[in-house]
Amino acid sequence: MASFRNDATRLAQDWGINLPGVTHYVGERGNAFDAAPTFSAVTAPNSGIPTVINTMVDPQLIRQLITPTKSEEIYGSQKKGDRAIKTVMFPVIEASGYAVAYGDYEQAGDSSANANWVNRQSFTFQTWAKYGDLEAEMMGMGNIDWVAEQRTAGASVLEKQQNLLNLFGLTGLENYGALNDPALPAAITASVKVGTSTAWTSVSDPNLIYPDFVTLFAALNKAMMGNINNQTRLKVVAPSELSQVLTYTNQYGLTLEKMLKQSWPNMEIEFLPEAGVTMSGGYTSANVMQMFVPEVEGVETVTTAFTERLTMHRLEQYSTNARQKMSRGGWGTIWKRPMAVAQMVGI
């Protein structure tokens, strides 16, 4: 009978077959072959592989949606000064005087200019990006760059704060927003649509909403004293929650959007979440629409303004964690010509 002990050396030397732990061939020790040998398991019954083995992490990060920050996109943006400047003064010049009939010896008639300055105060604000060594390592195991995400979150927080400053200003400072500047003209109430309701959502007929634009333009045209017409570039700001009204169609197949384009070919319509009650987060108590002339005689009517977009301060490193202050600042929104805007509520 073959002996594994005798064959083991040749298997290893001649064939490179090494079988550590094998001591004999089956049957070499006189097993009985009237039945198949049985080897019972001595370990716990198998319960499958660990779930982590057949679990994967998708590489795409799904970020939670937040309300978009559109104030700079709609009203424009400019850098004015820096964070060390606390007050900015805007010079306003007005011509005045009167004329009389000419005469060689006539001394009457006079003209002059009046200068004034409008002040605005800046507001600087901050947040912190913080992260620990262990938490960053553990997040890295989930394919998340935790340090970068903390800084991204900080920048997002500052951007949201700047957007609120641009739209609503800050109480206690001469820092006002695009929607609540005290110099803005009083808002007109929208026309009644059904019963006592003035809301655009109470109807689906664009013919009932179109007159609100006519009324608002009439008020703006009167305030501008003939400096605009139907061909002038206009910008309309309306609540994002009412954007669907542009698709309202009348009995002739005309949508509200097409009706407006025919009457004011250079009108741009922008939708702002904070202009409506639902999406403003409590900052707006009534739906509001603005219509303004973006530029008159080479001077912009309105702009948001900032001191610094983002300052990353010194990184503070501790034993097992780090933090970094982030800051930015702004002047709110400056309406240079409040007469060039008209407002409507109740839409």
Short mmCIF file of C-alpha atoms in Angstrom, two decimals:
data_model
loop_
_atom_site.label_atom_id
_atom_site.label_comp_id
_atom_site.label_asym_id
_atom_site.label_seq_id
_atom_site.Cartn_x
_atom_site.Cartn_y
_atom_site.Cartn_z
CA MET A 1 0.00 0.00 0.00
CA ALA A 2 1.27 3.48 -0.85
CA SER A 3 2.57 5.49 2.04
CA PHE A 4 2.18 9.25 2.09
CA ARG A 5 5.19 9.53 4.36
CA ASN A 6 7.32 7.94 1.63
CA ASP A 7 5.83 10.06 -1.16
CA ALA A 8 5.83 13.43 0.57
CA THR A 9 9.53 14.13 -0.05
CA ARG A 10 9.35 13.34 -3.78
CA LEU A 11 6.14 15.38 -4.19
CA ALA A 12 7.86 18.38 -2.69
CA GLN A 13 11.23 18.04 -4.45
CA ASP A 14 10.14 16.84 -7.89
CA TRP A 15 6.78 18.50 -8.28
CA GLY A 16 6.78 21.39 -5.84
CA ILE A 17 3.70 20.06 -4.09
CA ASN A 18 3.74 20.85 -0.40
CA LEU A 19 0.92 19.58 1.76
CA PRO A 20 1.62 20.75 5.30
CA GLY A 21 -0.59 19.11 7.86
CA VAL A 22 -1.29 15.99 5.70
CA THR A 23 -0.02 12.87 7.39
CA HIS A 24 -1.49 9.96 5.39
CA TYR A 25 -3.59 8.87 2.47
CA VAL A 26 -7.26 8.01 2.93
CA GLY A 27 -7.40 4.34 3.85
CA GLU A 28 -3.74 4.20 4.76
CA ARG A 29 -4.71 3.61 8.38
CA GLY A 30 -7.23 0.92 7.74
CA ASN A 31 -10.50 2.89 7.47
CA ALA A 32 -13.58 0.80 6.86
CA PHE A 33 -15.17 1.54 3.47
CA ASP A 34 -18.56 -0.01 4.03
CA ALA A 35 -19.86 3.53 4.65
CA ALA A 36 -18.65 7.08 3.78
CA PRO A 37 -16.59 8.63 6.58
CA THR A 38 -18.40 11.44 8.46
CA PHE A 39 -16.65 14.53 9.84
CA SER A 40 -18.91 16.62 12.11
CA ALA A 41 -18.39 20.42 12.41
CA VAL A 42 -17.22 21.61 15.78
CA THR A 43 -17.73 25.40 15.06
CA ALA A 44 -20.99 27.33 15.37
CA PRO A 45 -23.49 26.91 12.51
CA ASN A 46 -22.79 29.28 9.61
CA SER A 47 -25.01 32.40 9.58
CA GLY A 48 -23.79 33.91 6.29
CA ILE A 49 -21.05 36.41 5.58
CA PRO A 50 -20.76 39.67 7.55
CA THR A 51 -23.07 42.28 5.97
CA VAL A 52 -20.18 44.72 5.58
CA ILE A 53 -18.62 42.42 2.97
CA ASN A 54 -21.51 42.83 0.53
CA THR A 55 -22.21 46.48 1.39
CA MET A 56 -20.90 49.39 -0.67
CA VAL A 57 -20.95 53.17 -0.32
CA ASP A 58 -22.00 55.07 -3.42
CA PRO A 59 -19.32 57.67 -4.33
CA GLN A 60 -21.85 60.40 -5.18
CA LEU A 61 -22.66 62.69 -2.27
CA ILE A 62 -26.34 63.68 -2.15
CA ARG A 63 -26.58 67.13 -0.65
CA GLN A 64 -29.76 68.28 1.04
CA LEU A 65 -31.50 70.95 -1.01
CA ILE A 66 -31.77 74.44 0.47
CA THR A 67 -33.51 77.59 -0.78
CA PRO A 68 -31.35 79.18 -3.50
CA THR A 69 -29.66 82.51 -2.78
CA LYS A 70 -30.71 84.77 -5.66
CA SER A 71 -30.40 88.31 -4.31
CA GLU A 72 -27.10 89.08 -6.09
CA GLU A 73 -28.29 87.48 -9.32
CA ILE A 74 -31.43 89.65 -9.37
CA TYR A 75 -30.25 92.97 -7.93
CA GLY A 76 -26.58 92.86 -8.92
CA SER A 77 -23.52 92.95 -6.68
CA GLN A 78 -20.60 95.29 -6.02
CA LYS A 79 -17.63 95.37 -3.66
CA LYS A 80 -17.47 98.53 -1.59
CA GLY A 81 -14.60 99.14 0.81
CA ASP A 82 -13.44 96.35 3.09
CA ARG A 83 -14.30 94.97 6.52
CA ALA A 84 -12.43 97.83 8.24
CA ILE A 85 -14.80 100.37 6.65
CA LYS A 86 -17.94 100.74 8.75
CA THR A 87 -19.79 103.52 6.90
CA VAL A 88 -20.14 104.37 3.23
CA MET A 89 -21.55 107.69 2.00
CA PHE A 90 -23.35 108.01 -1.34
CA PRO A 91 -23.33 111.55 -2.78
CA VAL A 92 -26.62 112.64 -4.36
CA ILE A 93 -26.62 115.71 -6.63
CA GLU A 94 -29.73 117.61 -7.69
CA ALA A 95 -29.95 120.58 -10.07
CA SER A 96 -32.25 123.45 -9.12
CA GLY A 97 -33.10 126.97 -10.21
CA TYR A 98 -35.48 129.00 -12.35
CA ALA A 99 -35.43 131.09 -15.52
CA VAL A 100 -37.15 134.34 -16.59
CA ALA A 101 -37.60 136.21 -19.85
CA TYR A 102 -34.35 137.61 -21.23
CA GLY A 103 -33.55 141.30 -20.97
CA ASP A 104 -30.27 143.14 -21.48
CA TYR A 105 -30.53 144.59 -18.01
CA GLU A 106 -32.61 141.81 -16.39
CA GLN A 107 -30.96 140.47 -13.20
CA ALA A 108 -33.48 137.74 -12.36
CA GLY A 109 -32.94 134.01 -12.87
CA ASP A 110 -30.76 131.64 -10.91
CA SER A 111 -29.46 128.08 -11.04
CA SER A 112 -27.61 125.93 -8.57
CA ALA A 113 -26.92 122.37 -7.48
CA ASN A 114 -27.77 120.72 -4.20
CA ALA A 115 -25.57 118.01 -2.73
CA ASN A 116 -26.51 115.48 -0.08
CA TRP A 117 -25.05 112.27 1.29
CA VAL A 118 -26.85 109.04 2.09
CA ASN A 119 -25.17 106.75 4.64
CA ARG A 120 -25.07 102.98 4.91
CA GLN A 121 -23.40 100.86 7.61
CA SER A 122 -21.69 97.51 7.09
CA PHE A 123 -22.33 94.33 9.03
CA THR A 124 -19.66 91.64 9.45
CA PHE A 125 -20.61 88.13 10.53
CA GLN A 126 -18.84 84.83 11.17
CA THR A 127 -19.09 81.09 11.69
CA TRP A 128 -16.69 78.26 12.62
CA ALA A 129 -15.61 75.14 10.73
CA LYS A 130 -14.63 72.45 13.28
CA TYR A 131 -13.46 68.86 12.91
CA GLY A 132 -11.76 66.18 15.00
CA ASP A 133 -8.98 63.82 13.95
CA LEU A 134 -10.89 60.61 14.63
CA GLU A 135 -14.17 61.78 13.12
CA ALA A 136 -12.33 62.89 9.97
CA GLU A 137 -10.67 59.46 9.69
CA MET A 138 -13.96 57.64 10.22
CA MET A 139 -15.75 59.81 7.64
CA GLY A 140 -12.88 59.11 5.27
CA MET A 141 -13.71 55.41 5.51
CA GLY A 142 -17.10 56.39 4.09
CA ASN A 143 -15.47 58.25 1.18
CA ILE A 144 -16.32 61.67 2.67
CA ASP A 145 -13.71 64.42 2.87
CA TRP A 146 -14.92 65.67 6.24
CA VAL A 147 -12.59 68.67 6.48
CA ALA A 148 -13.69 69.95 3.07
CA GLU A 149 -17.34 69.35 3.93
CA GLN A 150 -17.08 71.36 7.15
CA ARG A 151 -15.58 74.30 5.27
CA THR A 152 -18.20 73.99 2.52
CA ALA A 153 -20.92 74.08 5.17
CA GLY A 154 -19.38 77.21 6.68
CA ALA A 155 -19.30 78.96 3.31
CA SER A 156 -22.94 77.98 2.72
CA VAL A 157 -24.00 79.38 6.10
CA LEU A 158 -22.30 82.70 5.34
CA GLU A 159 -23.85 82.83 1.86
CA LYS A 160 -27.34 82.34 3.31
CA GLN A 161 -26.72 85.07 5.87
CA GLN A 162 -25.49 87.44 3.16
CA ASN A 163 -28.60 86.71 1.12
CA LEU A 164 -30.85 87.58 4.09
CA LEU A 165 -28.86 90.77 4.66
CA ASN A 166 -29.29 91.71 1.01
CA LEU A 167 -33.04 91.18 1.14
CA PHE A 168 -34.00 92.36 4.64
CA GLY A 169 -31.05 94.33 6.03
CA LEU A 170 -30.32 94.41 9.76
CA THR A 171 -32.36 96.08 12.47
CA GLY A 172 -30.42 98.70 14.40
CA LEU A 173 -28.07 99.62 11.56
CA GLU A 174 -28.45 101.81 8.49
CA ASN A 175 -28.37 98.58 6.54
CA TYR A 176 -31.49 97.82 4.52
CA GLY A 177 -32.70 95.10 2.19
CA ALA A 178 -34.07 95.03 -1.33
CA LEU A 179 -37.54 94.20 0.00
CA ASN A 180 -37.79 96.47 3.05
CA ASP A 181 -35.75 99.62 2.44
CA PRO A 182 -37.73 102.48 4.05
CA ALA A 183 -37.07 104.64 0.97
CA LEU A 184 -39.06 102.28 -1.26
CA PRO A 185 -42.44 103.59 -2.47
CA ALA A 186 -45.61 102.33 -0.81
CA ALA A 187 -46.90 99.11 -2.33
CA ILE A 188 -50.04 99.01 -4.48
CA THR A 189 -52.69 96.38 -3.73
CA ALA A 190 -53.41 93.88 -6.50
CA SER A 191 -56.80 93.93 -8.22
CA VAL A 192 -59.65 91.75 -6.97
CA LYS A 193 -59.85 88.47 -8.87
CA VAL A 194 -62.72 86.46 -7.35
CA GLY A 195 -64.99 87.69 -4.57
CA THR A 196 -62.61 89.60 -2.32
CA SER A 197 -59.49 87.63 -3.24
CA THR A 198 -56.62 89.43 -4.94
CA ALA A 199 -54.36 86.35 -5.14
CA TRP A 200 -53.11 85.14 -8.50
CA THR A 201 -53.70 81.55 -7.43
CA SER A 202 -57.43 82.17 -7.01
CA VAL A 203 -57.82 82.14 -10.82
CA SER A 204 -56.33 80.43 -13.84
CA ASP A 205 -57.15 83.10 -16.42
CA PRO A 206 -54.17 85.27 -17.45
CA ASN A 207 -56.60 88.03 -18.49
CA LEU A 208 -57.30 88.63 -14.78
CA ILE A 209 -53.62 88.80 -13.81
CA TYR A 210 -52.35 90.88 -16.73
CA PRO A 211 -54.01 94.12 -15.43
CA ASP A 212 -51.81 93.97 -12.30
CA PHE A 213 -48.74 94.40 -14.51
CA VAL A 214 -50.42 97.31 -16.32
CA THR A 215 -51.23 98.99 -13.00
CA LEU A 216 -47.71 98.52 -11.69
CA PHE A 217 -46.14 99.85 -14.89
CA ALA A 218 -48.47 102.87 -14.81
CA ALA A 219 -47.30 103.71 -11.28
CA LEU A 220 -43.64 103.29 -12.28
CA ASN A 221 -44.09 105.36 -15.44
CA LYS A 222 -45.69 108.18 -13.45
CA ALA A 223 -42.91 108.17 -10.85
CA MET A 224 -40.23 108.24 -13.56
CA MET A 225 -41.77 111.36 -15.11
CA GLY A 226 -41.47 110.21 -18.71
CA ASN A 227 -37.99 108.65 -18.46
CA ILE A 228 -39.30 105.22 -19.51
CA ASN A 229 -41.64 103.69 -22.07
CA ASN A 230 -42.84 100.24 -23.11
CA GLN A 231 -39.53 99.56 -24.85
CA THR A 232 -37.42 100.32 -21.77
CA ARG A 233 -35.58 97.46 -20.15
CA LEU A 234 -37.55 96.44 -17.05
CA LYS A 235 -37.05 93.83 -14.39
CA VAL A 236 -39.92 92.22 -12.48
CA VAL A 237 -39.36 90.30 -9.25
CA ALA A 238 -42.15 87.94 -8.18
CA PRO A 239 -42.46 85.11 -5.61
CA SER A 240 -41.03 81.77 -6.74
CA GLU A 241 -44.20 80.06 -5.51
CA LEU A 242 -46.17 81.90 -8.22
CA SER A 243 -43.97 81.08 -11.21
CA GLN A 244 -46.66 78.77 -12.60
CA VAL A 245 -48.92 81.72 -13.45
CA LEU A 246 -46.80 82.47 -16.53
CA THR A 247 -48.22 79.30 -18.07
CA TYR A 248 -51.87 80.34 -17.59
CA THR A 249 -53.53 80.34 -21.02
CA ASN A 250 -56.55 82.36 -22.19
CA GLN A 251 -59.25 81.45 -24.68
CA TYR A 252 -57.05 82.57 -27.58
CA GLY A 253 -54.20 80.26 -26.65
CA LEU A 254 -52.00 83.07 -25.30
CA THR A 255 -50.06 82.45 -22.12
CA LEU A 256 -49.49 85.23 -19.60
CA GLU A 257 -45.78 85.12 -20.44
CA LYS A 258 -46.48 85.75 -24.13
CA MET A 259 -48.94 88.56 -23.34
CA LEU A 260 -46.34 90.32 -21.20
CA LYS A 261 -43.62 89.85 -23.83
CA GLN A 262 -45.78 91.43 -26.49
CA SER A 263 -46.48 94.51 -24.37
CA TRP A 264 -43.01 94.92 -22.81
CA PRO A 265 -40.48 93.15 -25.08
CA ASN A 266 -37.53 94.09 -22.83
CA MET A 267 -39.08 92.97 -19.57
CA GLU A 268 -37.20 90.33 -17.56
CA ILE A 269 -39.12 88.29 -14.98
CA GLU A 270 -37.17 86.92 -12.02
CA PHE A 271 -38.58 84.68 -9.29
CA LEU A 272 -37.38 85.15 -5.72
CA PRO A 273 -38.26 82.64 -2.93
CA GLU A 274 -38.21 85.32 -0.21
CA ALA A 275 -40.75 87.48 -2.08
CA GLY A 276 -43.47 84.98 -1.15
CA VAL A 277 -44.97 83.97 2.18
CA THR A 278 -44.50 80.20 1.79
CA MET A 279 -40.79 80.12 0.86
CA SER A 280 -39.51 83.11 2.84
CA GLY A 281 -39.23 81.26 6.14
CA GLY A 282 -41.37 83.82 7.94
CA TYR A 283 -39.49 86.92 6.76
CA THR A 284 -42.28 88.02 4.39
CA SER A 285 -45.86 88.48 5.56
CA ALA A 286 -47.41 89.02 2.11
CA ASN A 287 -46.60 88.09 -1.46
CA VAL A 288 -44.87 91.05 -3.09
CA MET A 289 -43.93 91.97 -6.67
CA GLN A 290 -41.45 94.63 -7.72
CA MET A 291 -40.99 96.26 -11.11
CA PHE A 292 -37.92 98.43 -11.59
CA VAL A 293 -35.68 100.01 -14.23
CA PRO A 294 -32.21 98.42 -13.81
CA GLU A 295 -30.36 101.43 -15.19
CA VAL A 296 -31.15 105.10 -15.83
CA GLU A 297 -28.71 107.45 -17.58
CA GLY A 298 -25.79 105.09 -17.05
CA VAL A 299 -26.36 104.67 -13.30
CA GLU A 300 -27.65 101.40 -11.92
CA THR A 301 -30.86 101.72 -9.94
CA VAL A 302 -30.01 99.09 -7.34
CA THR A 303 -27.17 96.85 -6.22
CA THR A 304 -26.28 94.63 -3.34
CA ALA A 305 -22.89 95.42 -1.83
CA PHE A 306 -20.32 93.50 0.18
CA THR A 307 -17.11 94.28 2.04
CA GLU A 308 -15.51 90.82 1.77
CA ARG A 309 -16.98 87.71 0.18
CA LEU A 310 -15.04 85.30 2.37
CA THR A 311 -12.18 85.54 4.85
CA MET A 312 -10.59 82.31 6.08
CA HIS A 313 -8.94 83.18 9.40
CA ARG A 314 -6.02 81.40 11.08
CA LEU A 315 -6.38 77.65 11.54
CA GLU A 316 -6.40 76.78 15.25
CA GLN A 317 -4.83 73.35 15.79
CA TYR A 318 -5.42 71.54 19.10
CA SER A 319 -4.27 68.12 20.30
CA THR A 320 -6.88 66.07 18.42
CA ASN A 321 -9.12 68.64 16.74
CA ALA A 322 -8.97 71.84 14.73
CA ARG A 323 -11.20 74.79 13.99
CA GLN A 324 -11.17 77.77 11.66
CA LYS A 325 -13.18 80.98 11.77
CA MET A 326 -14.82 82.10 8.52
CA SER A 327 -16.32 85.56 7.99
CA ARG A 328 -17.79 87.92 5.41
CA GLY A 329 -19.72 91.19 5.46
CA GLY A 330 -21.97 93.48 3.50
CA TRP A 331 -23.95 96.70 3.20
CA GLY A 332 -27.31 95.12 2.37
CA THR A 333 -28.96 96.49 -0.77
CA ILE A 334 -28.60 100.07 -1.95
CA TRP A 335 -31.52 101.52 -3.91
CA LYS A 336 -29.80 104.45 -5.61
CA ARG A 337 -33.03 105.60 -7.22
CA PRO A 338 -36.04 104.40 -5.19
CA MET A 339 -38.32 106.29 -7.59
CA ALA A 340 -37.32 103.78 -10.29
CA VAL A 341 -39.17 100.91 -8.60
CA ALA A 342 -42.87 100.17 -8.01
CA GLN A 343 -44.25 97.49 -5.68
CA MET A 344 -47.45 95.46 -5.41
CA VAL A 345 -48.76 93.23 -2.60
CA GLY A 346 -51.60 90.75 -2.38
CA ILE A 347 -50.73 88.93 -5.58
#
